[in-house]
Amino acid sequence: MRAPGDRANDEINTGFGSKLSLILLLALITFVSIARNAKSYFLPTSDTNRGVSNDGNRAYAPLIASLYNASSQISPELPKNQQSVSKKSLPIYLLQSSTNQTERIPWGTLTKKWNRTAQYEDLFSQAATISSLPSPTTTASPFKRPVVMIHCGPKTGSTTLRTACKFNLEKTCGVPHKTNGHYPVGYMNEEKLFPLIRQCTKTSHFCAKEVIMPTDIPAFENVMFIHMFPFRNYNEWAKSAMKQQYDRGRETGCDKTKSLLEKCKPSKMEIDFRKYHKTELSKFKEEVVQRMNNKNEHHIFLLYHHRELNDVLKKLSDVYGIPLLPGSDGKGKDARPAGTCDAELLQMFHDCFSSELMELT
């Protein structure tokens, strides 16, 4: 016969077991409910191979992972009332002065159109016509100071631009004149460039080359950046950049270039794939998109034909009420001499690097 105390313990254990079972059942019901609504906790990945399963169906990525995914449309610390932008959806603006036409195209679409043979007008085929460039004043924010950052590159008028920017800084910002200096302050140094932009509030144009915009720089709360990137057909650019090696050193310059290309090593001169405008734009936008989402900064990316520079600057002057850039219509180099490197060197360059053009994202 069991003692009364044993029967009491059995009753307690039975009660506890019933309560535990009830808790487990409620937890199971909650889990099933969440699972049925799983799509609300997941985002489709970007339109790349990573977002498609082997059988062709669209795959899904966890939201918590997509917050920090480079191709995600959502960023951490997103400001209130600020629409997020992804690297693929980043709008790129096009201006065609001959027709006074303004177009907008997502970077993800543009990069697929921008191949070796693409001309500027070819990029308009999948772009949307808009009335004008974005205004520096919106209902959600006060007037923002327009700052035109001209991203210079070889064989697109960079000599003329950097000279114009150098003298403009001396005139509008009091930067000391240096007779032996070829570059404006901050031209290839973001650590000097961005403090200069904060300081020189009466300066509208800044020239830069191969810079980035680090995410740890404090936010520009009252600035609207207009990033101007030049367009030149890739094959034409490569041909002109190769000729520059001949212009600089004749056969010696060509021989130095050939020795690098035989090993598929990049050049430090003009014929460098890393300096082509599509490559530069692709690199620069990386951290800027994060800044747009996380710091609520205003950035406009404008891709212009390099031969229409002054028409585009005039358009920006009209739209944003800023001065023109004195000297932007100058000629940086005299007439180029006849002759160039052997055609095999240009083919070697294409064999080494040009396939990467369509891999840029």
XYZ file of C-alpha atoms in Angstrom:
361
model
C 0.000 0.000 0.000
C 1.301 3.450 -0.974
C 1.582 6.154 1.625
C -0.736 9.191 1.444
C 2.295 11.372 0.753
C 3.107 9.395 -2.401
C -0.430 9.873 -3.759
C -0.140 13.639 -3.142
C 3.119 13.779 -5.041
C 1.535 11.913 -7.964
C -1.270 14.475 -8.123
C 1.213 17.343 -8.144
C 3.317 15.718 -10.859
C 0.216 14.967 -12.936
C -0.933 18.608 -12.677
C 2.475 19.910 -13.606
C 2.646 17.549 -16.583
C -0.717 18.743 -17.845
C 0.333 22.384 -17.647
C 3.606 21.636 -19.446
C 1.749 19.820 -22.210
C -0.594 22.783 -22.608
C 2.345 25.199 -22.905
C 4.019 23.000 -25.533
C 0.765 22.751 -27.501
C 0.332 26.557 -27.541
C 3.938 26.984 -28.686
C 3.362 24.508 -31.535
C 0.213 26.325 -32.662
C 2.086 29.648 -32.668
C 4.954 28.152 -34.710
C 2.550 26.737 -37.316
C 0.819 30.110 -37.600
C 4.116 31.862 -38.227
C 5.157 29.258 -40.774
C 1.961 29.774 -42.757
C 2.768 33.461 -43.045
C 6.462 32.946 -43.692
C 6.503 35.126 -46.805
C 5.908 38.169 -44.652
C 9.214 37.457 -42.936
C 11.206 36.960 -46.124
C 12.219 39.173 -49.023
C 12.917 38.024 -52.584
C 16.568 38.346 -53.466
C 17.752 40.627 -56.244
C 17.321 39.572 -59.847
C 20.568 37.656 -60.113
C 21.554 34.009 -60.253
C 21.815 34.044 -56.470
C 18.082 34.702 -56.322
C 17.030 31.772 -58.503
C 17.088 28.131 -57.491
C 18.406 25.321 -59.678
C 14.913 24.507 -60.958
C 14.328 28.097 -62.070
C 12.015 29.121 -59.221
C 12.726 32.337 -57.336
C 14.562 31.735 -54.093
C 13.990 33.677 -50.886
C 16.503 35.095 -48.449
C 15.876 35.786 -44.738
C 15.069 39.390 -43.944
C 17.746 39.633 -41.262
C 20.353 38.585 -43.830
C 19.034 40.902 -46.528
C 19.460 43.874 -44.212
C 23.202 43.582 -44.688
C 23.219 42.069 -48.175
C 24.938 44.232 -50.792
C 22.084 43.709 -53.225
C 19.277 44.217 -50.687
C 16.695 46.946 -51.044
C 16.582 47.494 -47.272
C 19.370 48.969 -45.156
C 19.878 49.060 -41.383
C 19.178 52.309 -39.547
C 16.914 53.513 -42.338
C 15.635 57.034 -41.518
C 11.910 57.543 -41.177
C 10.031 58.596 -44.324
C 13.101 57.791 -46.442
C 12.552 55.391 -49.312
C 15.372 52.874 -49.512
C 17.433 52.411 -52.644
C 19.386 49.354 -53.679
C 22.507 49.315 -55.787
C 20.534 47.903 -58.698
C 17.632 50.320 -58.399
C 19.891 53.369 -58.002
C 18.606 55.876 -60.598
C 21.115 57.104 -63.169
C 20.160 60.258 -65.079
C 20.978 60.840 -68.739
C 20.968 64.167 -70.563
C 20.906 64.576 -74.335
C 21.506 68.201 -75.194
C 20.592 67.883 -78.885
C 16.995 66.992 -77.969
C 16.945 68.648 -74.527
C 15.864 65.271 -73.206
C 16.236 64.025 -69.632
C 16.009 60.296 -68.931
C 16.303 58.046 -65.895
C 17.398 54.411 -65.834
C 18.170 52.016 -62.933
C 21.824 51.081 -62.587
C 20.957 47.391 -62.829
C 19.409 47.958 -66.265
C 22.072 50.388 -67.436
C 24.965 48.087 -66.650
C 23.486 45.390 -68.906
C 23.202 47.837 -71.805
C 26.664 49.328 -71.338
C 28.807 46.911 -73.322
C 31.914 47.417 -75.463
C 30.040 48.731 -78.493
C 27.324 50.763 -76.728
C 27.005 54.410 -77.735
C 25.425 56.996 -75.456
C 22.134 57.054 -77.352
C 21.862 53.264 -76.994
C 21.407 53.702 -73.246
C 18.157 55.621 -73.800
C 16.262 52.630 -75.188
C 15.253 51.316 -71.757
C 15.263 54.637 -69.908
C 12.185 56.554 -68.772
C 11.662 60.126 -69.956
C 11.229 62.599 -67.103
C 10.457 66.307 -67.023
C 13.660 67.436 -65.328
C 16.387 66.561 -62.866
C 15.417 66.302 -59.167
C 14.880 69.568 -57.339
C 17.100 70.651 -54.415
C 13.903 71.455 -52.501
C 11.282 68.899 -51.513
C 8.241 68.960 -49.269
C 10.077 66.742 -46.818
C 13.261 68.812 -46.538
C 14.447 72.405 -46.847
C 16.639 73.735 -49.633
C 19.864 71.808 -50.086
C 23.051 73.330 -51.433
C 23.836 71.850 -54.872
C 27.371 70.472 -55.089
C 28.541 69.202 -58.465
C 31.208 66.518 -58.151
C 32.840 65.965 -61.536
C 34.391 62.495 -61.567
C 37.283 62.766 -63.987
C 38.853 59.962 -65.958
C 41.438 59.576 -68.716
C 40.484 60.390 -72.315
C 37.329 62.304 -71.370
C 38.653 65.836 -70.879
C 40.167 65.351 -67.433
C 43.101 67.686 -68.080
C 40.779 70.560 -68.918
C 38.505 69.833 -65.952
C 41.119 69.553 -63.261
C 42.708 72.821 -64.439
C 39.320 74.564 -64.371
C 38.526 73.198 -60.901
C 41.944 74.198 -59.574
C 41.542 77.840 -60.574
C 37.900 77.897 -59.507
C 38.866 76.778 -55.982
C 41.489 79.504 -55.834
C 38.880 82.086 -56.805
C 35.845 80.942 -54.814
C 37.427 79.339 -51.749
C 40.707 81.173 -51.274
C 42.846 78.092 -51.884
C 46.458 79.293 -52.325
C 47.716 79.323 -55.909
C 50.490 76.850 -56.665
C 52.315 77.314 -59.946
C 53.798 73.824 -59.763
C 50.578 72.062 -58.871
C 48.570 70.290 -61.567
C 45.661 69.063 -59.456
C 42.978 70.806 -57.382
C 42.922 70.105 -53.635
C 41.401 66.700 -52.875
C 41.519 65.570 -56.505
C 42.669 62.067 -55.569
C 42.304 62.268 -51.792
C 38.874 62.019 -50.158
C 40.382 62.897 -46.766
C 40.995 66.400 -48.128
C 38.101 66.590 -50.589
C 35.101 66.217 -48.280
C 36.305 68.622 -45.564
C 36.936 71.073 -48.414
C 33.340 70.680 -49.621
C 32.055 71.539 -46.120
C 34.375 74.515 -45.862
C 33.936 76.033 -49.343
C 30.231 76.818 -49.264
C 30.531 79.311 -52.121
C 32.058 76.721 -54.437
C 29.674 74.724 -56.628
C 32.088 72.490 -58.574
C 34.653 70.007 -57.284
C 36.750 67.683 -59.436
C 37.784 64.245 -58.230
C 39.418 61.130 -59.590
C 39.396 57.580 -58.225
C 37.973 58.604 -54.847
C 35.420 56.908 -52.612
C 32.972 58.331 -50.076
C 33.532 56.341 -46.871
C 30.503 55.550 -44.768
C 32.129 56.867 -41.575
C 32.285 60.469 -42.832
C 29.648 62.542 -40.978
C 26.457 63.153 -42.931
C 26.088 66.109 -45.299
C 22.658 67.200 -44.098
C 22.218 70.338 -46.219
C 23.923 69.235 -49.445
C 22.557 67.711 -52.636
C 25.382 66.004 -54.529
C 25.249 65.817 -58.308
C 27.833 63.227 -59.363
C 28.848 63.721 -62.987
C 30.422 60.701 -64.677
C 31.551 60.913 -68.320
C 30.504 58.403 -70.940
C 32.691 57.371 -73.845
C 32.291 54.248 -75.930
C 34.520 51.572 -74.416
C 36.308 50.526 -77.606
C 36.981 54.156 -78.543
C 38.262 54.881 -75.031
C 40.637 51.905 -75.084
C 41.977 52.882 -78.511
C 42.598 56.464 -77.396
C 44.190 55.331 -74.117
C 46.537 53.020 -75.998
C 47.553 55.836 -78.330
C 48.430 57.927 -75.285
C 51.147 55.418 -74.444
C 52.675 56.066 -77.867
C 52.273 59.840 -77.566
C 54.100 59.844 -74.258
C 57.041 57.608 -75.111
C 56.745 56.506 -78.719
C 58.026 52.925 -79.142
C 59.452 52.887 -75.625
C 56.011 53.641 -74.200
C 54.490 50.873 -76.289
C 57.154 48.388 -75.209
C 56.503 49.121 -71.526
C 52.787 48.591 -72.064
C 53.415 45.334 -73.928
C 55.565 43.945 -71.116
C 52.657 44.482 -68.709
C 50.027 43.044 -71.035
C 52.071 39.912 -71.653
C 51.441 39.144 -67.983
C 47.960 40.740 -67.943
C 49.141 43.244 -65.366
C 47.228 46.546 -65.159
C 48.928 49.757 -66.188
C 49.252 52.799 -63.959
C 48.715 55.017 -66.983
C 45.588 55.752 -69.047
C 45.184 52.233 -70.463
C 43.880 50.850 -67.169
C 40.508 49.115 -67.028
C 40.050 50.345 -63.461
C 39.978 53.924 -64.754
C 37.189 53.416 -67.271
C 34.072 55.390 -66.276
C 31.770 52.396 -65.861
C 34.287 50.807 -63.503
C 34.653 54.032 -61.528
C 30.904 54.574 -61.248
C 30.345 50.986 -60.161
C 32.945 51.330 -57.409
C 31.958 54.792 -56.192
C 28.252 54.027 -55.815
C 28.900 51.204 -53.328
C 29.277 53.304 -50.195
C 27.155 56.179 -51.470
C 24.072 53.947 -51.587
C 24.685 53.036 -47.959
C 24.981 56.706 -47.077
C 21.731 57.488 -48.915
C 19.901 54.863 -46.887
C 21.597 55.234 -43.514
C 22.337 58.957 -43.385
C 19.431 60.281 -45.457
C 21.835 62.000 -47.859
C 20.760 63.287 -51.269
C 22.853 62.047 -54.211
C 22.122 62.282 -57.936
C 24.147 60.271 -60.457
C 24.392 61.873 -63.904
C 26.024 60.057 -66.814
C 26.819 62.539 -69.581
C 28.466 62.241 -72.994
C 31.997 63.533 -72.595
C 31.706 65.763 -75.676
C 28.626 67.510 -74.241
C 30.270 68.635 -71.009
C 29.590 72.352 -71.389
C 25.986 71.830 -72.489
C 25.419 69.691 -69.398
C 27.070 72.225 -67.082
C 24.849 74.916 -68.585
C 21.806 72.728 -67.916
C 22.848 72.243 -64.292
C 23.370 75.980 -63.953
C 19.829 76.629 -65.186
C 18.193 73.933 -63.068
C 20.021 74.568 -59.797
C 20.870 78.246 -60.075
C 24.620 77.738 -59.729
C 27.428 79.463 -61.640
C 29.114 77.905 -64.634
C 32.585 76.417 -64.221
C 35.039 78.897 -65.785
C 37.542 77.229 -68.091
C 35.519 74.057 -68.692
C 35.503 74.852 -72.417
C 39.289 74.933 -72.658
C 41.573 72.548 -74.468
C 43.778 70.544 -72.184
C 46.103 69.105 -74.808
C 47.442 70.312 -78.124
C 46.929 68.371 -81.346
C 48.102 64.805 -80.894
C 50.896 63.455 -83.081
C 50.278 60.798 -85.682
C 50.971 57.173 -84.879
C 50.049 54.678 -82.177
C 51.127 51.322 -80.752
C 50.771 48.148 -82.802
C 47.215 46.846 -83.074
C 48.231 43.625 -81.315
C 48.697 45.548 -78.057
C 45.112 46.775 -78.114
C 43.925 43.218 -78.728
C 46.089 42.011 -75.840
C 44.413 44.580 -73.592
C 40.950 43.381 -74.614
C 41.943 39.737 -74.107
C 43.204 40.489 -70.606
C 40.549 42.818 -69.225
C 37.558 43.618 -71.404
C 35.448 40.623 -70.399
C 35.176 42.220 -66.961
C 33.144 45.117 -68.372
C 29.911 43.132 -68.281
C 30.689 41.663 -64.872
C 30.421 45.045 -63.161
C 27.409 45.308 -60.866
